[in-house]
CSV table of C-alpha atoms in Angstrom, one decimal:
chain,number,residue,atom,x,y,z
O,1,UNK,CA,117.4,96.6,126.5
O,2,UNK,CA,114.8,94.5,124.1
O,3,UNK,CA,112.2,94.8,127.3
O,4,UNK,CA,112.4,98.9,126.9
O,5,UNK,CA,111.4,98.6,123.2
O,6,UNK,CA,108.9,96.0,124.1
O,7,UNK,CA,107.3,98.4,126.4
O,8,UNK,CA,107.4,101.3,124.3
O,9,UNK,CA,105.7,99.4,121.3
O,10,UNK,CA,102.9,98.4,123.8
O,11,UNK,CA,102.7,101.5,125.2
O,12,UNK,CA,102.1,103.1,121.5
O,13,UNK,CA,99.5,100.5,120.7
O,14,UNK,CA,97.7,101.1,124.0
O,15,UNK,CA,97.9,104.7,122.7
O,16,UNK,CA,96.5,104.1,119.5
O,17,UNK,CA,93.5,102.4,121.0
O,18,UNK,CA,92.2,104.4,124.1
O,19,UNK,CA,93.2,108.1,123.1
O,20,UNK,CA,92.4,109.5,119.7
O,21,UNK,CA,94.2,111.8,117.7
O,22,UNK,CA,93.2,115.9,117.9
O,23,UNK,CA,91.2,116.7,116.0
O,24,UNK,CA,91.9,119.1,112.7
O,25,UNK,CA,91.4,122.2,113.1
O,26,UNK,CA,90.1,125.0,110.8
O,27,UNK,CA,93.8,126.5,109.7
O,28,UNK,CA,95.3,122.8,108.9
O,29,UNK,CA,92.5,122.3,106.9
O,30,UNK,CA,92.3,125.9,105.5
O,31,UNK,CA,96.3,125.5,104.2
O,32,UNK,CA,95.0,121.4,102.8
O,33,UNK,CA,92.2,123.2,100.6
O,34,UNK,CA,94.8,125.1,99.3
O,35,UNK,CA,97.5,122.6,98.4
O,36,UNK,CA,94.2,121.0,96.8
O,37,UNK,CA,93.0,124.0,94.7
O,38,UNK,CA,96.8,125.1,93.6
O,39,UNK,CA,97.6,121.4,92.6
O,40,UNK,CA,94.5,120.6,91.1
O,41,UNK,CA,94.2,117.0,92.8
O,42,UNK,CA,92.3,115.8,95.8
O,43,UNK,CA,95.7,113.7,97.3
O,44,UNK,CA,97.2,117.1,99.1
O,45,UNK,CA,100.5,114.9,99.1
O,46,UNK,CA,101.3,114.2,95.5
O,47,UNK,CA,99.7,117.9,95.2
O,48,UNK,CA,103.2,118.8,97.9
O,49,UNK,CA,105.3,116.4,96.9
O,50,UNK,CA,105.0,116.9,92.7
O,51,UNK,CA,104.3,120.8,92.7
O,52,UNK,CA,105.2,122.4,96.3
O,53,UNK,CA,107.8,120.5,96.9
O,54,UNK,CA,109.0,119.6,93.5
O,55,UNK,CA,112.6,120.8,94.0
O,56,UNK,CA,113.4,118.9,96.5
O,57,UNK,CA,111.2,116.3,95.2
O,58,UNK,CA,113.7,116.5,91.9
O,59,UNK,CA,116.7,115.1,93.9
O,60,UNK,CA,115.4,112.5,95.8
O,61,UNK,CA,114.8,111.0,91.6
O,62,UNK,CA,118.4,111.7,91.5
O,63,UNK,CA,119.5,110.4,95.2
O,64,UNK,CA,117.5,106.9,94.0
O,65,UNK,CA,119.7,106.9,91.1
O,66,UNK,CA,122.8,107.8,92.2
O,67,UNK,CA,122.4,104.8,94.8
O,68,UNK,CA,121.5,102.0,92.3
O,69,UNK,CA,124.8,103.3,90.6
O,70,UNK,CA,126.6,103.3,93.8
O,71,UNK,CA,125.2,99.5,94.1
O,72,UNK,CA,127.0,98.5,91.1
O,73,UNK,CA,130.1,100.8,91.5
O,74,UNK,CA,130.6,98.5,94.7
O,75,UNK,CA,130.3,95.1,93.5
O,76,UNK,CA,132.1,95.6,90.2
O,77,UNK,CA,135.1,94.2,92.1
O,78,UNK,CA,133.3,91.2,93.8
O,79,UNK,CA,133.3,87.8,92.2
O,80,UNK,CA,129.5,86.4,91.3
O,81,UNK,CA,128.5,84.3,93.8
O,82,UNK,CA,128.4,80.8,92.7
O,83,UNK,CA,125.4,79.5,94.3
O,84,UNK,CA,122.0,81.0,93.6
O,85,UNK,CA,119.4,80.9,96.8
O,86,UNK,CA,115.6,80.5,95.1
O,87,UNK,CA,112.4,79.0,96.0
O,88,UNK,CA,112.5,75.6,94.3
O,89,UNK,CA,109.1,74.0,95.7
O,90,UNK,CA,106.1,74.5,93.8
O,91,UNK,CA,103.6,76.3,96.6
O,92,UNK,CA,106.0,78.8,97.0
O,93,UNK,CA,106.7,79.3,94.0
O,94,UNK,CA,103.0,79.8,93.2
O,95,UNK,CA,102.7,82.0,96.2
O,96,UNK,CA,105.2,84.2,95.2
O,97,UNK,CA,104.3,84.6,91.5
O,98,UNK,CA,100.9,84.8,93.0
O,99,UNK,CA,101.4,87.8,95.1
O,100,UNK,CA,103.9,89.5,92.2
O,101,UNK,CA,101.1,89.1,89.8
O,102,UNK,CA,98.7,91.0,92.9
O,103,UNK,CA,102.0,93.6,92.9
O,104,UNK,CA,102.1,94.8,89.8
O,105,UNK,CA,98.1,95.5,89.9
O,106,UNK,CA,98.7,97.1,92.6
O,107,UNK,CA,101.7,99.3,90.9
O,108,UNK,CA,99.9,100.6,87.8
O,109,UNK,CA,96.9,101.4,90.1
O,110,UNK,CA,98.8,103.8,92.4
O,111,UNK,CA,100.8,105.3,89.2
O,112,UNK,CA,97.7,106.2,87.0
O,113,UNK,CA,95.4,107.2,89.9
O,114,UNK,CA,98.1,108.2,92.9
O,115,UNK,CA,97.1,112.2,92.1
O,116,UNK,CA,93.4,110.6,92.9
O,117,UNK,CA,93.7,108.5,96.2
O,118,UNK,CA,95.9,107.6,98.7
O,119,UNK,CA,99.6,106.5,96.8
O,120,UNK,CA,102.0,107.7,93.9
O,121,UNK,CA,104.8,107.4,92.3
O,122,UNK,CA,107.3,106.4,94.5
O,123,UNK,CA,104.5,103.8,96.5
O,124,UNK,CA,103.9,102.3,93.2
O,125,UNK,CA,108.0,101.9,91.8
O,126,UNK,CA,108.3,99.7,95.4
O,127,UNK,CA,105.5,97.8,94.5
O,128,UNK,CA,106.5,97.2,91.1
O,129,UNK,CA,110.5,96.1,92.5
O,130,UNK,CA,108.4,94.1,94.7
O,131,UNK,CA,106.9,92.3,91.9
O,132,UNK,CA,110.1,92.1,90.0
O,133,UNK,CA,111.8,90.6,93.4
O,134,UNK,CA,109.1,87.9,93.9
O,135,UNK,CA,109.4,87.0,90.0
O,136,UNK,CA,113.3,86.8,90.8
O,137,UNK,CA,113.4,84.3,93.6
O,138,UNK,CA,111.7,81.9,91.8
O,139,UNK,CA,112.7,82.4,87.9
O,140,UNK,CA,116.2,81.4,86.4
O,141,UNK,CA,118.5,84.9,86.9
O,142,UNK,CA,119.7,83.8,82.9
O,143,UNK,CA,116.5,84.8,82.0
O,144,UNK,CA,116.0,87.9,84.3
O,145,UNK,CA,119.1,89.4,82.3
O,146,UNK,CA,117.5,88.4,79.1
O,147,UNK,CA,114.1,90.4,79.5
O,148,UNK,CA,116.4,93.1,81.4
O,149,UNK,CA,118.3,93.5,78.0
O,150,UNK,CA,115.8,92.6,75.8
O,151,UNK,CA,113.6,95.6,76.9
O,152,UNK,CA,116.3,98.0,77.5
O,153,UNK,CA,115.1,98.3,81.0
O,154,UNK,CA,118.6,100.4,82.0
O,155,UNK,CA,118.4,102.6,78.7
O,156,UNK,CA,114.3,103.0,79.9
O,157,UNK,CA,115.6,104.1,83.5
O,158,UNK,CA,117.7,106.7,82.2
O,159,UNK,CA,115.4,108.6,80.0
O,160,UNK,CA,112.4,108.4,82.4
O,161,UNK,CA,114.7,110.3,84.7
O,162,UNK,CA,115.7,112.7,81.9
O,163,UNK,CA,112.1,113.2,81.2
O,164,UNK,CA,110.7,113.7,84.6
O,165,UNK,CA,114.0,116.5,85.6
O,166,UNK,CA,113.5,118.3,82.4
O,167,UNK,CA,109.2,118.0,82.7
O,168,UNK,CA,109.8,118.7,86.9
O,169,UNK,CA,112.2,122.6,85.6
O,170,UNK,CA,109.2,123.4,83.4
O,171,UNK,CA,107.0,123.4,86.0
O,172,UNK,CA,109.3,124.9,88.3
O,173,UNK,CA,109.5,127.8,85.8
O,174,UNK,CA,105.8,128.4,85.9
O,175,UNK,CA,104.7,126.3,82.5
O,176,UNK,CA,101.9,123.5,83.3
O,177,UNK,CA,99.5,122.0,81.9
O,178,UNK,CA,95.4,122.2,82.5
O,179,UNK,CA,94.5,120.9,85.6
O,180,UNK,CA,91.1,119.8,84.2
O,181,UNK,CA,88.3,119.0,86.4
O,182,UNK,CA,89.3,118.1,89.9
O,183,UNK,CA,88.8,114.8,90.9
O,184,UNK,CA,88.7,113.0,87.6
O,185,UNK,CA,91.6,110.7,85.7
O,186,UNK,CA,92.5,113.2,83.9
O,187,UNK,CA,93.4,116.0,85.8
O,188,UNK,CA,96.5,117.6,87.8
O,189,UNK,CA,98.6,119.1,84.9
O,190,UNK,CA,102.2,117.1,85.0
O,191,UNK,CA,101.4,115.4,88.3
O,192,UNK,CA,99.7,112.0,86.7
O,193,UNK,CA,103.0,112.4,84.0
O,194,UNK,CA,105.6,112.4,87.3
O,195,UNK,CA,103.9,110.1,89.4
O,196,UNK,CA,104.0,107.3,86.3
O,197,UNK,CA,107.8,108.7,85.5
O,198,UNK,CA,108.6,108.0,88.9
O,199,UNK,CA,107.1,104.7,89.1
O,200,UNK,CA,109.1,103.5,85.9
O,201,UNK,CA,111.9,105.0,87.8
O,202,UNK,CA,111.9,103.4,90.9
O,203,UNK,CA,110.8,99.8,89.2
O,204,UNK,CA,113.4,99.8,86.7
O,205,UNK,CA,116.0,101.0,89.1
O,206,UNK,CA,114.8,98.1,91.6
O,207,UNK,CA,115.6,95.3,89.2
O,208,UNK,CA,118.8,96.2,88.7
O,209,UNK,CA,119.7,96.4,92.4
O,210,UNK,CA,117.9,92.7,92.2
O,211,UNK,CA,120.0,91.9,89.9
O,212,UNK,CA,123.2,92.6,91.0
O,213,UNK,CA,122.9,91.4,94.3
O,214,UNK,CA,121.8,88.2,93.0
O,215,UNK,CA,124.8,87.9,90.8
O,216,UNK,CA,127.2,89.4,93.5
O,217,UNK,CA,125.9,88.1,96.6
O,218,UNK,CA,123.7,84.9,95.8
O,219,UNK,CA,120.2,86.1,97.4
O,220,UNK,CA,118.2,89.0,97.5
């Protein structure tokens, strides 16, 4: 069986080389002008994804919460594992704070300029739990749940989601703000405001999935 998927992930990459993709043509690009000029920003997919689409868009926020409570819901009943598996040798350690520290630029780039280029809100809340995992495996997990409840990063979770369903119905109704000149920072109506609400989302609600499993289970 592994030999068929060997073939078929050569055969794709032989694909990909030797026989391009079709070209666009003049109606797919007509209905991408559109989703540009209605949203107000040059990324057609945070223009689809935070104005088009923003129903459905509205419960994935709440899928993505609803599972980080179904994490904990699960292990309430499990005893914390006893042994904790982190990176105790100094290059890795490095490393990994290394490429956390490269995360997070990475995050706050895609959340305050995701309307702009290629990325968003939901690309930059998995960079950010990316960055909060690296820090994990190689920081104590005592002091994990002392910034996590120093900063109220639960309490922070809960109202960004508030914000962004109660932000996401205005616009729904037809109430939005100036979409400015296209193609600068500051621009897109509510778009920049959900794409940074969703990254605060998905960041937050990654560190506590982090930390659970590293209380319940031991490892990431």
């Amino acid at each position: 069986m592994k030999w068929i998927y060997i073939a078929a992930g050569i055969s794709l990459y032989i694909k990909m080389l030797v026989f391009p993709n079709p070209a666009i043509d003049s109606t797919d690009m007509s209905i991408i002008e559109s989703v540009v000029q209605d949203s107000g920003v040059p990324n057609a997919v945070s223009g689809i994804i935070f104005r088009n689409r923003l129903y459905d868009t509205i419960f994935e926020v709440i899928v993505f919460t609803l599972a980080i409570m179904g994490v904990r819901f699960l292990l309430a009943n499990e005893q914390p594992s006893c042994t904790i598996y982190q990176f105790s040798d100094r290059p890795s350690i490095i490393l990994a704070r290394l490429g956390a520290t490269i995360a997070v630029l990475i995050s706050v780039e895609l959340a305050i300029r995701g309307h702009l280029s290629p990325g968003g809100g939901f690309a930059a809340g998995v960079a950010g739990g990316t960055a909060i995992g690296l820090v994990a495996v190689t920081s104590s997990t005592e002091w994990m749940e002392r910034i996590y409840q120093k900063w109220r990063a639960a309490t922070v979770e809960k109202i960004s989601v508030l914000i962004f369903i109660i932000l996401a119905a205005i616009t729904l109704i037809g109430y939005e703000l100036p979409h400015g000149q296209i193609g600068t920072l500051f621009s897109g109506g509510t778009i920049p405001l959900l794409n940074i609400l969703v990254t605060i989302k998905v960041a937050l609600g990654s560190w506590a999935a982090i930390l659970l499993f590293i209380r319940y289970r031991g490892l990431l």
